[in-house]
Tab-separated table of C-alpha atoms in Angstrom:
chain	number	residue	atom	x	y	z
E	1	MET	CA	17.489	-33.303	4.249
E	2	TYR	CA	15.977	-35.425	1.511
E	3	LEU	CA	14.420	-37.701	4.130
E	4	HIS	CA	12.896	-34.697	5.817
E	5	TRP	CA	11.421	-33.507	2.560
E	6	LEU	CA	10.077	-36.993	1.862
E	7	MET	CA	8.369	-37.126	5.231
E	8	PHE	CA	6.856	-33.732	4.590
E	9	ALA	CA	5.574	-34.821	1.192
E	10	LEU	CA	4.007	-37.928	2.713
E	11	ALA	CA	2.263	-35.800	5.331
E	12	SER	CA	1.075	-33.288	2.747
E	13	VAL	CA	-0.553	-35.766	0.410
E	14	GLY	CA	-1.574	-38.237	3.096
E	15	LEU	CA	0.125	-41.157	1.428
E	16	VAL	CA	-0.634	-44.451	3.151
E	17	SER	CA	0.846	-47.823	2.118
E	18	ASP	CA	-1.324	-50.399	3.830
E	19	ALA	CA	-1.166	-54.129	3.533
E	20	GLU	CA	-1.616	-55.546	0.077
E	21	ASN	CA	-0.848	-59.183	0.954
E	22	CYS	CA	-2.895	-59.415	4.173
E	23	ASN	CA	-6.525	-60.328	4.427
E	24	GLN	CA	-8.958	-58.384	6.544
E	25	THR	CA	-8.482	-60.537	9.639
E	26	GLU	CA	-4.707	-60.326	9.512
E	27	TYR	CA	-4.823	-56.596	8.892
E	28	SER	CA	-7.159	-56.058	11.854
E	29	ALA	CA	-4.901	-58.085	14.111
E	30	ALA	CA	-1.830	-56.165	12.910
E	31	TYR	CA	-3.638	-52.885	13.531
E	32	ASP	CA	-4.437	-53.831	17.133
E	33	LYS	CA	-0.908	-55.069	17.655
E	34	LEU	CA	0.583	-51.797	16.345
E	35	PHE	CA	-1.834	-49.808	18.488
E	36	VAL	CA	-0.487	-51.580	21.572
E	37	HIS	CA	3.108	-51.377	20.312
E	38	LEU	CA	2.908	-47.591	20.097
E	39	GLY	CA	1.444	-47.424	23.606
E	40	LEU	CA	-1.713	-45.684	22.425
E	41	ASP	CA	-3.820	-47.986	24.585
E	42	LYS	CA	-2.313	-46.262	27.622
E	43	ASN	CA	-0.766	-42.791	27.729
E	44	GLY	CA	1.650	-43.266	24.868
E	45	ASP	CA	5.044	-41.608	25.059
E	46	GLN	CA	4.665	-38.256	26.845
E	47	LYS	CA	8.394	-37.581	27.159
E	48	ARG	CA	10.234	-35.211	24.863
E	49	PRO	CA	12.265	-37.324	22.427
E	50	PHE	CA	15.994	-36.651	22.341
E	51	TYR	CA	19.006	-38.744	21.393
E	52	ASP	CA	22.068	-36.524	21.595
E	53	GLU	CA	23.275	-33.178	22.865
E	54	ASP	CA	21.715	-31.409	19.878
E	55	GLY	CA	18.235	-31.676	21.386
E	56	THR	CA	14.934	-32.361	19.663
E	57	HIS	CA	14.569	-31.256	16.046
E	58	VAL	CA	11.101	-30.044	15.133
E	59	TYR	CA	10.519	-29.471	11.430
E	60	MET	CA	7.840	-26.984	10.456
E	61	GLU	CA	6.294	-25.622	7.292
E	62	LEU	CA	3.808	-22.760	6.957
E	63	TYR	CA	1.692	-22.204	3.831
E	64	VAL	CA	-0.555	-19.185	3.272
E	65	SER	CA	-3.814	-20.239	1.614
E	66	SER	CA	-5.634	-16.882	1.738
E	67	ILE	CA	-5.360	-13.298	2.937
E	68	ILE	CA	-8.635	-12.612	4.704
E	69	ASP	CA	-8.157	-9.011	5.856
E	70	VAL	CA	-5.500	-6.320	6.222
E	71	ASN	CA	-6.337	-3.731	8.866
E	72	GLU	CA	-4.071	-0.717	8.358
E	73	LYS	CA	-5.460	1.195	11.340
E	74	ALA	CA	-5.005	-1.723	13.751
E	75	GLN	CA	-1.734	-2.764	12.026
E	76	SER	CA	-2.863	-6.388	11.805
E	77	LEU	CA	-2.972	-9.115	9.167
E	78	MET	CA	-5.595	-11.866	9.089
E	79	THR	CA	-4.679	-14.954	7.084
E	80	GLN	CA	-5.593	-18.596	6.728
E	81	VAL	CA	-2.493	-20.778	6.956
E	82	ARG	CA	-1.668	-24.442	6.926
E	83	LEU	CA	0.894	-25.349	9.580
E	84	ILE	CA	2.674	-28.701	9.333
E	85	THR	CA	4.797	-29.930	12.236
E	86	ALA	CA	6.993	-33.053	12.219
E	87	TRP	CA	9.518	-34.489	14.646
E	88	MET	CA	11.498	-37.674	15.043
E	89	ASN	CA	10.558	-40.081	17.864
E	90	ARG	CA	12.209	-43.447	17.403
E	91	ASN	CA	10.128	-44.901	20.212
E	92	MET	CA	7.108	-44.409	17.966
E	93	GLY	CA	8.616	-46.250	14.972
E	94	TRP	CA	8.129	-49.852	13.891
E	95	ASN	CA	9.144	-52.446	11.355
E	96	SER	CA	6.451	-52.417	8.691
E	97	ASN	CA	7.200	-56.015	7.754
E	98	GLU	CA	5.881	-57.116	11.117
E	99	PHE	CA	2.605	-55.211	10.755
E	100	CYS	CA	1.250	-56.137	7.330
E	101	GLU	CA	3.416	-53.488	5.635
E	102	MET	CA	1.604	-50.640	7.411
E	103	ARG	CA	3.776	-47.552	7.054
E	104	THR	CA	1.450	-44.966	8.609
E	105	PHE	CA	-0.794	-44.978	11.611
E	106	SER	CA	-3.193	-42.375	13.021
E	107	GLY	CA	-3.486	-41.733	16.725
E	108	ARG	CA	-4.764	-39.167	19.178
E	109	LYS	CA	-2.448	-36.285	19.950
E	110	ASP	CA	-3.240	-36.283	23.658
E	111	LYS	CA	-1.549	-39.710	23.915
E	112	VAL	CA	1.924	-38.526	22.860
E	113	TRP	CA	4.276	-35.632	23.343
E	114	THR	CA	3.740	-32.681	20.987
E	115	PRO	CA	5.952	-29.582	20.674
E	116	ASP	CA	4.607	-26.380	22.209
E	117	ILE	CA	5.215	-24.187	19.165
E	118	VAL	CA	3.627	-20.719	19.258
E	119	ILE	CA	3.486	-17.796	16.820
E	120	VAL	CA	5.001	-14.784	18.539
E	121	GLU	CA	3.102	-12.145	16.510
E	122	SER	CA	-0.253	-13.851	16.990
E	123	ILE	CA	-3.086	-11.653	18.273
E	124	LYS	CA	-5.767	-14.272	17.840
E	125	THR	CA	-5.446	-17.848	16.616
E	126	GLU	CA	-8.398	-20.032	15.711
E	127	PHE	CA	-8.758	-23.261	13.796
E	128	GLY	CA	-9.903	-22.629	10.226
E	129	THR	CA	-11.840	-25.898	10.355
E	130	LYS	CA	-12.713	-28.211	13.201
E	131	GLU	CA	-9.606	-29.100	15.176
E	132	SER	CA	-8.485	-32.612	14.421
E	133	PRO	CA	-7.604	-34.611	17.540
E	134	TYR	CA	-5.408	-36.945	15.484
E	135	LEU	CA	-1.895	-36.981	14.117
E	136	GLN	CA	0.041	-39.408	11.927
E	137	PHE	CA	2.875	-41.764	12.802
E	138	TYR	CA	5.316	-43.075	10.208
E	139	ASP	CA	7.287	-46.276	10.478
E	140	TYR	CA	10.531	-44.303	10.150
E	141	GLY	CA	9.748	-42.773	13.541
E	142	TYR	CA	8.404	-39.435	12.339
E	143	THR	CA	5.281	-37.951	13.870
E	144	VAL	CA	3.403	-35.424	11.717
E	145	LEU	CA	0.755	-32.921	12.796
E	146	SER	CA	-1.177	-30.756	10.321
E	147	ASP	CA	-3.471	-27.832	11.263
E	148	ILE	CA	-5.413	-25.213	9.302
E	149	LEU	CA	-5.461	-21.952	11.268
E	150	ALA	CA	-7.270	-18.614	10.938
E	151	LEU	CA	-4.498	-16.395	12.209
E	152	THR	CA	-4.632	-12.718	13.145
E	153	SER	CA	-1.114	-11.404	13.627
E	154	ALA	CA	0.465	-8.026	14.334
E	155	CYS	CA	2.208	-6.469	11.354
E	156	LYS	CA	3.990	-3.134	11.214
E	157	MET	CA	2.887	-1.495	7.963
E	158	ASP	CA	4.519	1.350	6.090
E	159	LEU	CA	1.839	3.157	4.088
E	160	HIS	CA	4.298	5.618	2.574
E	161	LYS	CA	3.456	4.650	-1.024
E	162	PHE	CA	-0.262	3.958	-0.766
E	163	PRO	CA	-1.957	2.682	-2.917
E	164	PHE	CA	1.224	1.164	-4.355
E	165	ASP	CA	2.295	-0.108	-0.940
E	166	ILE	CA	4.096	-3.374	-0.207
E	167	HIS	CA	4.238	-4.896	3.269
E	168	SER	CA	6.351	-7.608	4.878
E	169	CYS	CA	4.769	-9.348	7.863
E	170	ASN	CA	6.668	-11.764	10.070
E	171	MET	CA	5.348	-14.952	11.611
E	172	THR	CA	7.863	-16.219	14.148
E	173	LEU	CA	7.635	-19.839	15.299
E	174	GLN	CA	9.281	-20.762	18.586
E	175	SER	CA	8.831	-22.961	21.609
E	176	SER	CA	7.296	-21.332	24.654
E	177	ALA	CA	8.938	-23.663	27.193
E	178	TYR	CA	12.038	-25.316	25.731
E	179	SER	CA	15.388	-23.603	25.316
E	180	ILE	CA	17.533	-23.730	22.199
E	181	GLU	CA	19.599	-26.568	23.697
E	182	GLU	CA	16.466	-28.662	24.213
E	183	LEU	CA	14.495	-27.932	21.044
E	184	LYS	CA	15.398	-26.525	17.654
E	185	VAL	CA	12.857	-25.339	15.099
E	186	LEU	CA	13.863	-26.152	11.512
E	187	THR	CA	12.243	-26.047	8.095
E	188	PHE	CA	11.555	-28.778	5.550
E	189	THR	CA	12.181	-26.972	2.286
E	190	ASP	CA	13.494	-23.766	0.748
E	191	PRO	CA	11.494	-20.486	0.478
E	192	ASN	CA	10.901	-20.865	-3.275
E	193	TRP	CA	9.018	-24.112	-2.733
E	194	VAL	CA	6.922	-22.599	0.060
E	195	THR	CA	6.083	-19.547	-2.095
E	196	HIS	CA	5.165	-21.710	-5.078
E	197	GLU	CA	2.933	-24.030	-3.078
E	198	SER	CA	1.257	-21.114	-1.284
E	199	LYS	CA	0.437	-19.408	-4.576
E	200	GLN	CA	-0.860	-22.665	-6.017
E	201	SER	CA	-3.216	-23.148	-3.081
E	202	PHE	CA	-4.118	-19.465	-2.763
E	203	GLN	CA	-7.902	-19.248	-2.597
E	204	ALA	CA	-8.780	-15.552	-2.329
E	205	GLN	CA	-8.176	-13.070	-5.163
E	206	GLY	CA	-9.083	-9.861	-3.388
E	207	GLU	CA	-7.339	-6.567	-2.839
E	208	TRP	CA	-4.053	-8.133	-1.753
E	209	GLU	CA	-1.596	-10.250	-3.711
E	210	LEU	CA	0.893	-12.688	-2.198
E	211	VAL	CA	4.352	-11.811	-3.555
E	212	ASN	CA	6.737	-14.197	-1.820
E	213	ILE	CA	7.613	-15.944	1.446
E	214	ASN	CA	11.128	-15.858	2.882
E	215	ILE	CA	12.412	-18.047	5.702
E	216	ASP	CA	15.041	-16.993	8.222
E	217	LYS	CA	16.569	-18.385	11.402
E	218	SER	CA	17.156	-16.514	14.626
E	219	ASN	CA	17.283	-16.904	18.398
E	220	ILE	CA	16.160	-14.644	21.203
E	221	SER	CA	16.761	-14.336	24.916
E	222	VAL	CA	13.600	-14.550	27.022
E	223	GLY	CA	13.917	-13.209	30.537
E	224	TYR	CA	17.508	-14.315	31.143
E	225	GLU	CA	20.569	-14.290	28.928
E	226	TRP	CA	21.030	-18.055	29.234
E	227	ASP	CA	17.372	-18.769	28.365
E	228	MET	CA	17.674	-18.682	24.568
E	229	LYS	CA	14.815	-19.700	22.290
E	230	ASP	CA	15.298	-20.988	18.771
E	231	GLN	CA	13.147	-19.199	16.189
E	232	LEU	CA	11.994	-19.887	12.648
E	233	ILE	CA	10.814	-16.686	10.963
E	234	TYR	CA	8.475	-16.645	7.959
E	235	GLN	CA	8.492	-13.255	6.237
E	236	ILE	CA	5.328	-12.911	4.160
E	237	THR	CA	5.404	-10.149	1.549
E	238	ILE	CA	2.073	-8.883	0.226
E	239	LYS	CA	1.253	-6.224	-2.341
E	240	ARG	CA	-1.906	-4.159	-2.749
E	241	ARG	CA	-3.709	-4.208	-6.079
E	242	PRO	CA	-4.005	-0.435	-6.762
E	243	LEU	CA	-6.477	-0.375	-9.678
E	244	LEU	CA	-9.504	0.540	-7.543
E	245	TYR	CA	-7.707	3.455	-5.891
E	246	VAL	CA	-6.259	4.662	-9.196
E	247	ILE	CA	-9.759	4.847	-10.692
E	248	ASN	CA	-11.392	6.429	-7.627
E	249	ILE	CA	-8.603	8.762	-6.452
E	250	ILE	CA	-5.629	9.261	-8.742
E	251	LEU	CA	-7.463	9.771	-12.046
E	252	PRO	CA	-10.214	12.167	-10.770
E	253	VAL	CA	-7.630	14.431	-9.130
E	254	PHE	CA	-5.504	14.327	-12.293
E	255	PHE	CA	-8.508	15.315	-14.417
E	256	PHE	CA	-9.156	18.250	-12.067
E	257	LEU	CA	-5.557	19.330	-12.648
E	258	VAL	CA	-5.958	19.063	-16.441
E	259	LEU	CA	-9.153	21.130	-16.300
E	260	ASP	CA	-7.331	23.768	-14.294
E	261	VAL	CA	-4.607	23.975	-16.965
E	262	MET	CA	-7.222	24.278	-19.721
E	263	SER	CA	-8.951	27.072	-17.800
E	264	PHE	CA	-6.032	29.380	-18.698
E	265	PHE	CA	-7.484	29.566	-22.215
E	266	ILE	CA	-10.727	31.076	-20.892
E	267	ASP	CA	-11.017	34.855	-21.432
E	268	ALA	CA	-9.591	36.493	-18.328
E	269	SER	CA	-11.663	39.655	-18.736
E	270	GLY	CA	-14.827	37.911	-17.496
E	271	ALA	CA	-15.745	36.285	-14.195
E	272	ASP	CA	-16.228	32.792	-15.692
E	273	LYS	CA	-12.561	31.833	-15.339
E	274	LEU	CA	-12.368	32.624	-11.641
E	275	SER	CA	-15.658	30.912	-10.807
E	276	PHE	CA	-14.574	27.817	-12.759
E	277	LYS	CA	-11.310	27.545	-10.797
E	278	VAL	CA	-13.089	28.007	-7.473
E	279	THR	CA	-15.462	25.175	-8.443
E	280	LEU	CA	-12.474	22.897	-9.109
E	281	LEU	CA	-10.959	23.762	-5.728
E	282	LEU	CA	-14.225	22.987	-3.943
E	283	SER	CA	-14.490	19.662	-5.801
E	284	ILE	CA	-11.031	18.570	-4.610
E	285	SER	CA	-11.899	19.720	-1.075
E	286	VAL	CA	-14.942	17.429	-1.066
E	287	LEU	CA	-12.801	14.549	-2.402
E	288	LEU	CA	-10.198	15.078	0.347
E	289	LEU	CA	-12.925	15.006	3.003
E	290	ILE	CA	-14.167	11.689	1.632
E	291	LEU	CA	-10.641	10.272	1.583
E	292	ASN	CA	-10.035	11.345	5.168
E	293	ASP	CA	-12.923	9.118	6.292
E	294	THR	CA	-12.136	6.110	4.137
E	295	LEU	CA	-8.336	5.848	4.147
E	296	PRO	CA	-6.158	4.756	7.088
E	297	SER	CA	-5.439	7.531	9.567
E	298	THR	CA	-3.916	8.158	12.946
E	299	ALA	CA	-5.749	9.134	16.105
E	300	ASP	CA	-5.449	12.783	15.047
E	301	LYS	CA	-7.297	12.106	11.798
E	302	ILE	CA	-4.178	12.917	9.772
E	303	PRO	CA	-3.804	10.581	6.787
E	304	LEU	CA	-0.742	8.354	7.031
E	305	ILE	CA	-0.613	7.839	3.267
E	306	VAL	CA	2.194	10.112	2.192
E	307	PHE	CA	2.099	9.183	-1.485
E	308	THR	CA	-1.585	9.898	-2.085
E	309	GLY	CA	-1.622	12.605	0.597
E	310	ILE	CA	1.175	14.532	-1.128
E	311	TYR	CA	-0.426	13.952	-4.518
E	312	CYS	CA	-3.814	15.347	-3.481
E	313	SER	CA	-2.323	18.126	-1.322
E	314	VAL	CA	0.028	19.364	-4.030
E	315	VAL	CA	-2.745	19.377	-6.639
E	316	PHE	CA	-4.957	21.234	-4.169
E	317	SER	CA	-2.166	23.776	-3.559
E	318	LEU	CA	-1.460	24.227	-7.274
E	319	ILE	CA	-5.092	24.992	-8.017
E	320	GLY	CA	-5.169	27.380	-5.036
E	321	ILE	CA	-2.096	29.244	-6.346
E	322	SER	CA	-3.678	29.286	-9.799
E	323	ILE	CA	-6.742	30.997	-8.318
E	324	LEU	CA	-4.549	33.657	-6.690
E	325	GLU	CA	-2.840	34.257	-10.036
E	326	THR	CA	-6.220	34.621	-11.747
E	327	ILE	CA	-7.326	37.159	-9.128
E	328	LEU	CA	-4.127	39.204	-9.713
E	329	VAL	CA	-4.530	39.130	-13.508
E	330	ASN	CA	-8.182	40.156	-13.253
E	331	PHE	CA	-7.198	43.029	-10.950
E	332	LEU	CA	-4.555	44.319	-13.399
E	333	MET	CA	-6.841	44.053	-16.414
E	334	THR	CA	-9.700	45.771	-14.566
E	335	ARG	CA	-7.392	48.603	-13.603
E	336	GLY	CA	-6.387	49.032	-17.257
E	337	VAL	CA	-10.024	49.183	-18.336
E	338	LYS	CA	-10.716	51.837	-15.675
E	339	LYS	CA	-7.785	53.966	-16.903
E	340	ARG	CA	-9.080	53.772	-20.464
E	341	SER	CA	-12.604	54.751	-19.411
E	342	ALA	CA	-11.320	57.679	-17.353
E	343	ALA	CA	-9.255	58.978	-20.291
E	344	SER	CA	-12.227	58.848	-22.648
E	345	LEU	CA	-14.397	60.665	-20.119
E	346	GLU	CA	-11.842	63.437	-19.562
E	347	THR	CA	-11.428	64.000	-23.317
E	348	THR	CA	-15.158	64.248	-23.865
E	349	THR	CA	-15.517	66.696	-20.977
E	350	ALA	CA	-12.650	68.894	-22.218
E	351	ASP	CA	-14.169	69.062	-25.728
E	352	ALA	CA	-17.527	70.093	-24.330
E	353	ILE	CA	-16.040	72.807	-22.123
E	354	GLY	CA	-13.892	74.119	-24.962
E	355	SER	CA	-16.874	74.390	-27.287
E	356	LEU	CA	-18.910	76.210	-24.639
E	357	GLN	CA	-16.115	78.699	-23.974
E	358	SER	CA	-15.326	79.327	-27.611
E	359	SER	CA	-18.870	80.031	-28.749
E	360	PRO	CA	-19.450	83.299	-26.755
E	361	ASP	CA	-16.003	84.628	-27.630
E	362	SER	CA	-16.551	84.057	-31.322
E	363	VAL	CA	-19.849	85.908	-31.130
E	364	ARG	CA	-18.338	88.893	-29.332
E	365	ASP	CA	-15.144	89.075	-31.386
E	366	GLN	CA	-16.383	88.028	-34.773
E	367	ASN	CA	-15.617	91.435	-36.158
E	368	GLY	CA	-12.028	91.345	-34.908
E	369	GLU	CA	-9.589	89.449	-37.063
E	370	GLN	CA	-6.930	89.353	-34.363
E	371	SER	CA	-9.290	87.960	-31.734
E	372	CYS	CA	-10.400	85.169	-34.098
E	373	THR	CA	-6.839	84.125	-34.709
E	374	LEU	CA	-6.078	83.949	-30.979
E	375	ASP	CA	-9.211	81.946	-30.280
E	376	LEU	CA	-8.362	79.514	-33.067
E	377	LEU	CA	-4.847	79.001	-31.730
E	378	LYS	CA	-6.223	78.536	-28.211
E	379	GLN	CA	-8.652	75.889	-29.409
E	380	ILE	CA	-5.981	74.010	-31.346
E	381	LEU	CA	-3.664	74.072	-28.329
E	382	SER	CA	-6.337	72.734	-25.988
E	383	GLU	CA	-7.167	69.930	-28.401
E	384	CYS	CA	-3.499	68.965	-28.665
E	385	LEU	CA	-3.148	68.899	-24.900
E	386	ALA	CA	-6.292	66.783	-24.551
E	387	ALA	CA	-5.087	64.332	-27.230
E	388	THR	CA	-1.676	64.052	-25.559
E	389	GLN	CA	-3.260	63.400	-22.176
E	390	GLN	CA	-5.581	60.809	-23.678
E	391	ASN	CA	-2.679	59.015	-25.355
E	392	GLN	CA	-0.741	58.933	-22.077
E	393	GLN	CA	-3.704	57.478	-20.201
E	394	GLU	CA	-4.367	54.936	-22.946
E	395	ASN	CA	-0.716	53.920	-22.888
E	396	ALA	CA	-0.949	53.499	-19.112
E	397	SER	CA	-4.042	51.297	-19.485
E	398	LEU	CA	-2.342	49.246	-22.201
E	399	CYS	CA	0.678	48.865	-19.921
E	400	TRP	CA	-1.470	47.317	-17.153
E	401	THR	CA	-3.103	44.969	-19.661
E	402	ARG	CA	0.274	43.981	-21.123
E	403	VAL	CA	1.673	43.233	-17.665
E	404	ALA	CA	-1.365	41.092	-16.880
E	405	ARG	CA	-0.949	39.056	-20.066
E	406	ILE	CA	2.788	38.541	-19.472
E	407	ILE	CA	2.109	37.330	-15.935
E	408	ASP	CA	-0.626	34.982	-17.192
E	409	VAL	CA	1.532	33.399	-19.923
E	410	THR	CA	4.617	33.105	-17.673
E	411	PHE	CA	2.589	31.489	-14.913
E	412	LEU	CA	1.039	29.014	-17.377
E	413	VAL	CA	4.488	27.884	-18.571
E	414	LEU	CA	5.828	27.529	-15.028
E	415	TYR	CA	2.589	25.798	-13.984
E	416	ILE	CA	2.908	23.143	-16.685
E	417	ILE	CA	6.620	22.596	-15.907
E	418	THR	CA	5.839	22.187	-12.195
E	419	ILE	CA	3.109	19.640	-12.925
E	420	ILE	CA	5.376	17.601	-15.224
E	421	VAL	CA	8.242	17.578	-12.696
E	422	PHE	CA	5.938	16.690	-9.794
E	423	LEU	CA	4.233	13.794	-11.594
E	424	SER	CA	7.586	12.534	-12.901
E	425	VAL	CA	9.081	12.430	-9.393
E	426	LEU	CA	6.080	10.553	-7.983
E	427	GLY	CA	6.111	8.115	-10.891
E	428	LYS	CA	9.833	7.519	-10.455
E	429	ILE	CA	9.397	6.799	-6.745
E	430	TRP	CA	6.694	4.213	-7.427
E	431	PHE	CA	8.500	2.653	-10.391
E	432	HIS	CA	11.776	2.419	-8.459
E	433	SER	CA	10.119	0.580	-5.571
E	434	ASP	CA	8.322	-1.758	-7.986
E	435	VAL	CA	11.601	-2.609	-9.747
E	436	LEU	CA	13.299	-3.330	-6.409
E	437	LEU	CA	10.441	-5.651	-5.468
E	438	ASP	CA	10.680	-7.522	-8.792
E	439	ASP	CA	14.447	-7.925	-8.346
E	440	GLY	CA	13.922	-9.228	-4.819
E	441	THR	CA	11.421	-11.873	-5.891
E	442	GLN	CA	13.532	-13.245	-8.720
């Protein structure tokens, strides 16, 4: 394993130990001699190298240098990767002492056998730079091929916790022609080294962050049960940077919710409170329409993002229920005001009628002491009845107003409790997933 890692390191840094004790003529002659020795002047060695029943071992390493694009609607990931492939071919080795201490040699890849390794999840594969027609030979017998690829691969994404979502995308390396008995795909190093080197060489600092890279082994049957392919699976975990979405989505909706809570302190007797709440509801409606066009969605235009979708929908529903409560309170308080106005009007009318009826009687019976006494008692009785009726109607109006205020205060308390519980549950869901991710990367 150490030798494999050493070969990989040599290929990565391009270390070449050429002749130090040979002059230019001797070095040129040794170069031509090695060129012929490796058979590169003809067709080279086109046969698959194997030496025992274990088949050919192909060692591979994949480094992610940048995340170019993540398409949630198409469920695809576009990355730039560096793919290093190495395999042992003792027919392509030599004794460096016989060739001016040359330990490496470059040759064309169409002159020798190369493994037909493909990426199963690949949708489109292009060379990130111009394709190099050369590969490197080492005197130990290792052949090393290095490519920089712009890779678009399929990736099943779970947007449940958008914009705090984390995705794991697989890149499966396997041979398209050789079975597991003929060719095995192995790795040079451990996942921690691959993750570290990928982060060190990471070039883009955009919306997505590379979390870690895991490596796993598997095999799969292609067509027939006996046709097994050896697989090397790179699991690339990426995490979205949510700051932009928090500023543009989460915070505005939260401020709308805070404004709706503060609107309970507006005088409910006027129309300003209801119009203010309706304005908030319309503002969130416009924001939801904008989100529906910008965020990932299905063919039915239904947002897939459950986290943000629930957040916005619940806030929208809470403000809608708050508007219904405001309408009910306004209705009760208006009814109380009407009762009070009707009572005042009836009392005023009764006093006027009583005065009109008592005046003629007092004129006609002013000489009769008994008639005056009866009229006085009649007037007192009518005033008492009118006062009692007015008090009953005022009490009824105060009862409606009291009920309205109790409903308003009770709803405010329940409203605040609901908001706190809802935000706490959402925060716990996000924090729990973040903690699990941190534990998995350590």
